[in-house]
PDB file of C-alpha atoms in Angstrom:
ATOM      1  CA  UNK E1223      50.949   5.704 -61.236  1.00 46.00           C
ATOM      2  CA  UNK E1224      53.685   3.766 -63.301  1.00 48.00           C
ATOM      3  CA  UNK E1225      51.650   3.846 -66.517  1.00 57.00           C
ATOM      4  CA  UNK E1226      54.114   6.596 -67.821  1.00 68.00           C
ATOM      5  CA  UNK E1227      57.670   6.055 -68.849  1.00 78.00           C
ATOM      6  CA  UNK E1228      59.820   7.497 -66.195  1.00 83.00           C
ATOM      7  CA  UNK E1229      63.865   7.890 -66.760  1.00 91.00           C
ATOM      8  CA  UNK E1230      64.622   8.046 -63.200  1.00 94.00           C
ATOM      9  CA  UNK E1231      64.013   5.143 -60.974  1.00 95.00           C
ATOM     10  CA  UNK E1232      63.426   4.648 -57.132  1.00 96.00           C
ATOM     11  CA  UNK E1233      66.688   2.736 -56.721  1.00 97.00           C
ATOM     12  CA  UNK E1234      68.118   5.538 -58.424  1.00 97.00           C
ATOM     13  CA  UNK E1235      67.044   7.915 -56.879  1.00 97.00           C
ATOM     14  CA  UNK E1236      67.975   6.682 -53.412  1.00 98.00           C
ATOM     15  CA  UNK E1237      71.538   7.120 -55.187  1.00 98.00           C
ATOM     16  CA  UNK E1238      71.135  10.379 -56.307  1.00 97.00           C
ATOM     17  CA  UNK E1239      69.834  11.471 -52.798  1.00 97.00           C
ATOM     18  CA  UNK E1240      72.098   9.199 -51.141  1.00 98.00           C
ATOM     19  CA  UNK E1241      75.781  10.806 -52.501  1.00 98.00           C
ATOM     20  CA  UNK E1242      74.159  14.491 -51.582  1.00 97.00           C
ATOM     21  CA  UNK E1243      73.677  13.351 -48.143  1.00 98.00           C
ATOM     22  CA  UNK E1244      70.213  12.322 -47.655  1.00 97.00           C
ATOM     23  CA  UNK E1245      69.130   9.164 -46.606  1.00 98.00           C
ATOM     24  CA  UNK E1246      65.543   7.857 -47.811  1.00 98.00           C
ATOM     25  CA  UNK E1247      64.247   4.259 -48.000  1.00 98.00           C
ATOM     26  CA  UNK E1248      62.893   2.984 -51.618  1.00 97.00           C
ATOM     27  CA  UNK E1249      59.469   3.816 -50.660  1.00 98.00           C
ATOM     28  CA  UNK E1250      60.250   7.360 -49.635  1.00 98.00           C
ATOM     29  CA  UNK E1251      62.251   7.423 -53.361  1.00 98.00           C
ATOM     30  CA  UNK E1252      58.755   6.333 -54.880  1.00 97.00           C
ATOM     31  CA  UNK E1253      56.871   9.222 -53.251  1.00 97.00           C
ATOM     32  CA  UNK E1254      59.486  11.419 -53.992  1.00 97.00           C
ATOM     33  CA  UNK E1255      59.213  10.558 -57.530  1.00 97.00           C
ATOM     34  CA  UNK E1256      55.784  10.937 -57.774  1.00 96.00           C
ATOM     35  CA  UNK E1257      55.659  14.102 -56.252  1.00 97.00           C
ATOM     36  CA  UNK E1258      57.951  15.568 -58.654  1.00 95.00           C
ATOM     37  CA  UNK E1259      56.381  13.664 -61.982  1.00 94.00           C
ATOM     38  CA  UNK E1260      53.409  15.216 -60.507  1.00 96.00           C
ATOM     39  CA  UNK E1261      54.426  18.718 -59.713  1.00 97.00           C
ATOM     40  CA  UNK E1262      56.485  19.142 -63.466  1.00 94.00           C
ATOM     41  CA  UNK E1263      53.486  18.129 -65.016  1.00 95.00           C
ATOM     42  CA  UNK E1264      51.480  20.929 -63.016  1.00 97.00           C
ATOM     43  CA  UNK E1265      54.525  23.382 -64.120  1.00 97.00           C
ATOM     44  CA  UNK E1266      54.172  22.812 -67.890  1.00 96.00           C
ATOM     45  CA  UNK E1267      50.938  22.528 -67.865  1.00 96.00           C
ATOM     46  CA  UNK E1268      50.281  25.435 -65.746  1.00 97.00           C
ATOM     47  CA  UNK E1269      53.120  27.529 -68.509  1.00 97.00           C
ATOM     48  CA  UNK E1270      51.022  26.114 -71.613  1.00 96.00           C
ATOM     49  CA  UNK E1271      47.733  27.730 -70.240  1.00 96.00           C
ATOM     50  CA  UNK E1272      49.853  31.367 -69.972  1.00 95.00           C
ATOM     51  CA  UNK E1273      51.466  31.407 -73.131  1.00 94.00           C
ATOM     52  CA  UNK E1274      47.480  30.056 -74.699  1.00 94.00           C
ATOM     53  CA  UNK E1275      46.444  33.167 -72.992  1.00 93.00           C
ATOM     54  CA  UNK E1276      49.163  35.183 -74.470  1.00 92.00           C
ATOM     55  CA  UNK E1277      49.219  33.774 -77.537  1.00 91.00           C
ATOM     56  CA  UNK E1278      44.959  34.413 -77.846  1.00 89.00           C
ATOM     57  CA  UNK E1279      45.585  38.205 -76.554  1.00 90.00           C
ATOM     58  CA  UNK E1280      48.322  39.139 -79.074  1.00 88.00           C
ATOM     59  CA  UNK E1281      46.046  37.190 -81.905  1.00 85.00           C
ATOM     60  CA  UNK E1282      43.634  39.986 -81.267  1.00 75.00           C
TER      61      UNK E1282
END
């Protein structure tokens, strides 16, 4: 899953989380991460399919 450059790593991230209270080991950090690489690449891909659709109903 580490194929893709990612700017944010599990160290930290355990940081991040770690000064807002929350307390994960670096494993938990990894899933975390790839949870949200995951999910944002759902969002945008999920908002470039709409505005297609948009774009192909306005072209009309």
């Amino acid at each position: 899953m580490y194929s893709q450059k990612r700017n944010v790593t599990p160290t930290k991230a355990v940081e991040i989380l770690e000064k807002h209270g929350t307390k994960v080991s670096l494993e938990e950090a990894k899933l975390i991460l790839d949870f949200m690489y995951k999910f944002g690449k759902l969002a945008i891909d999920t908002e470039l399919k709409a505005l297609e659709i948009r774009f192909k109903q306005n072209a009309k």
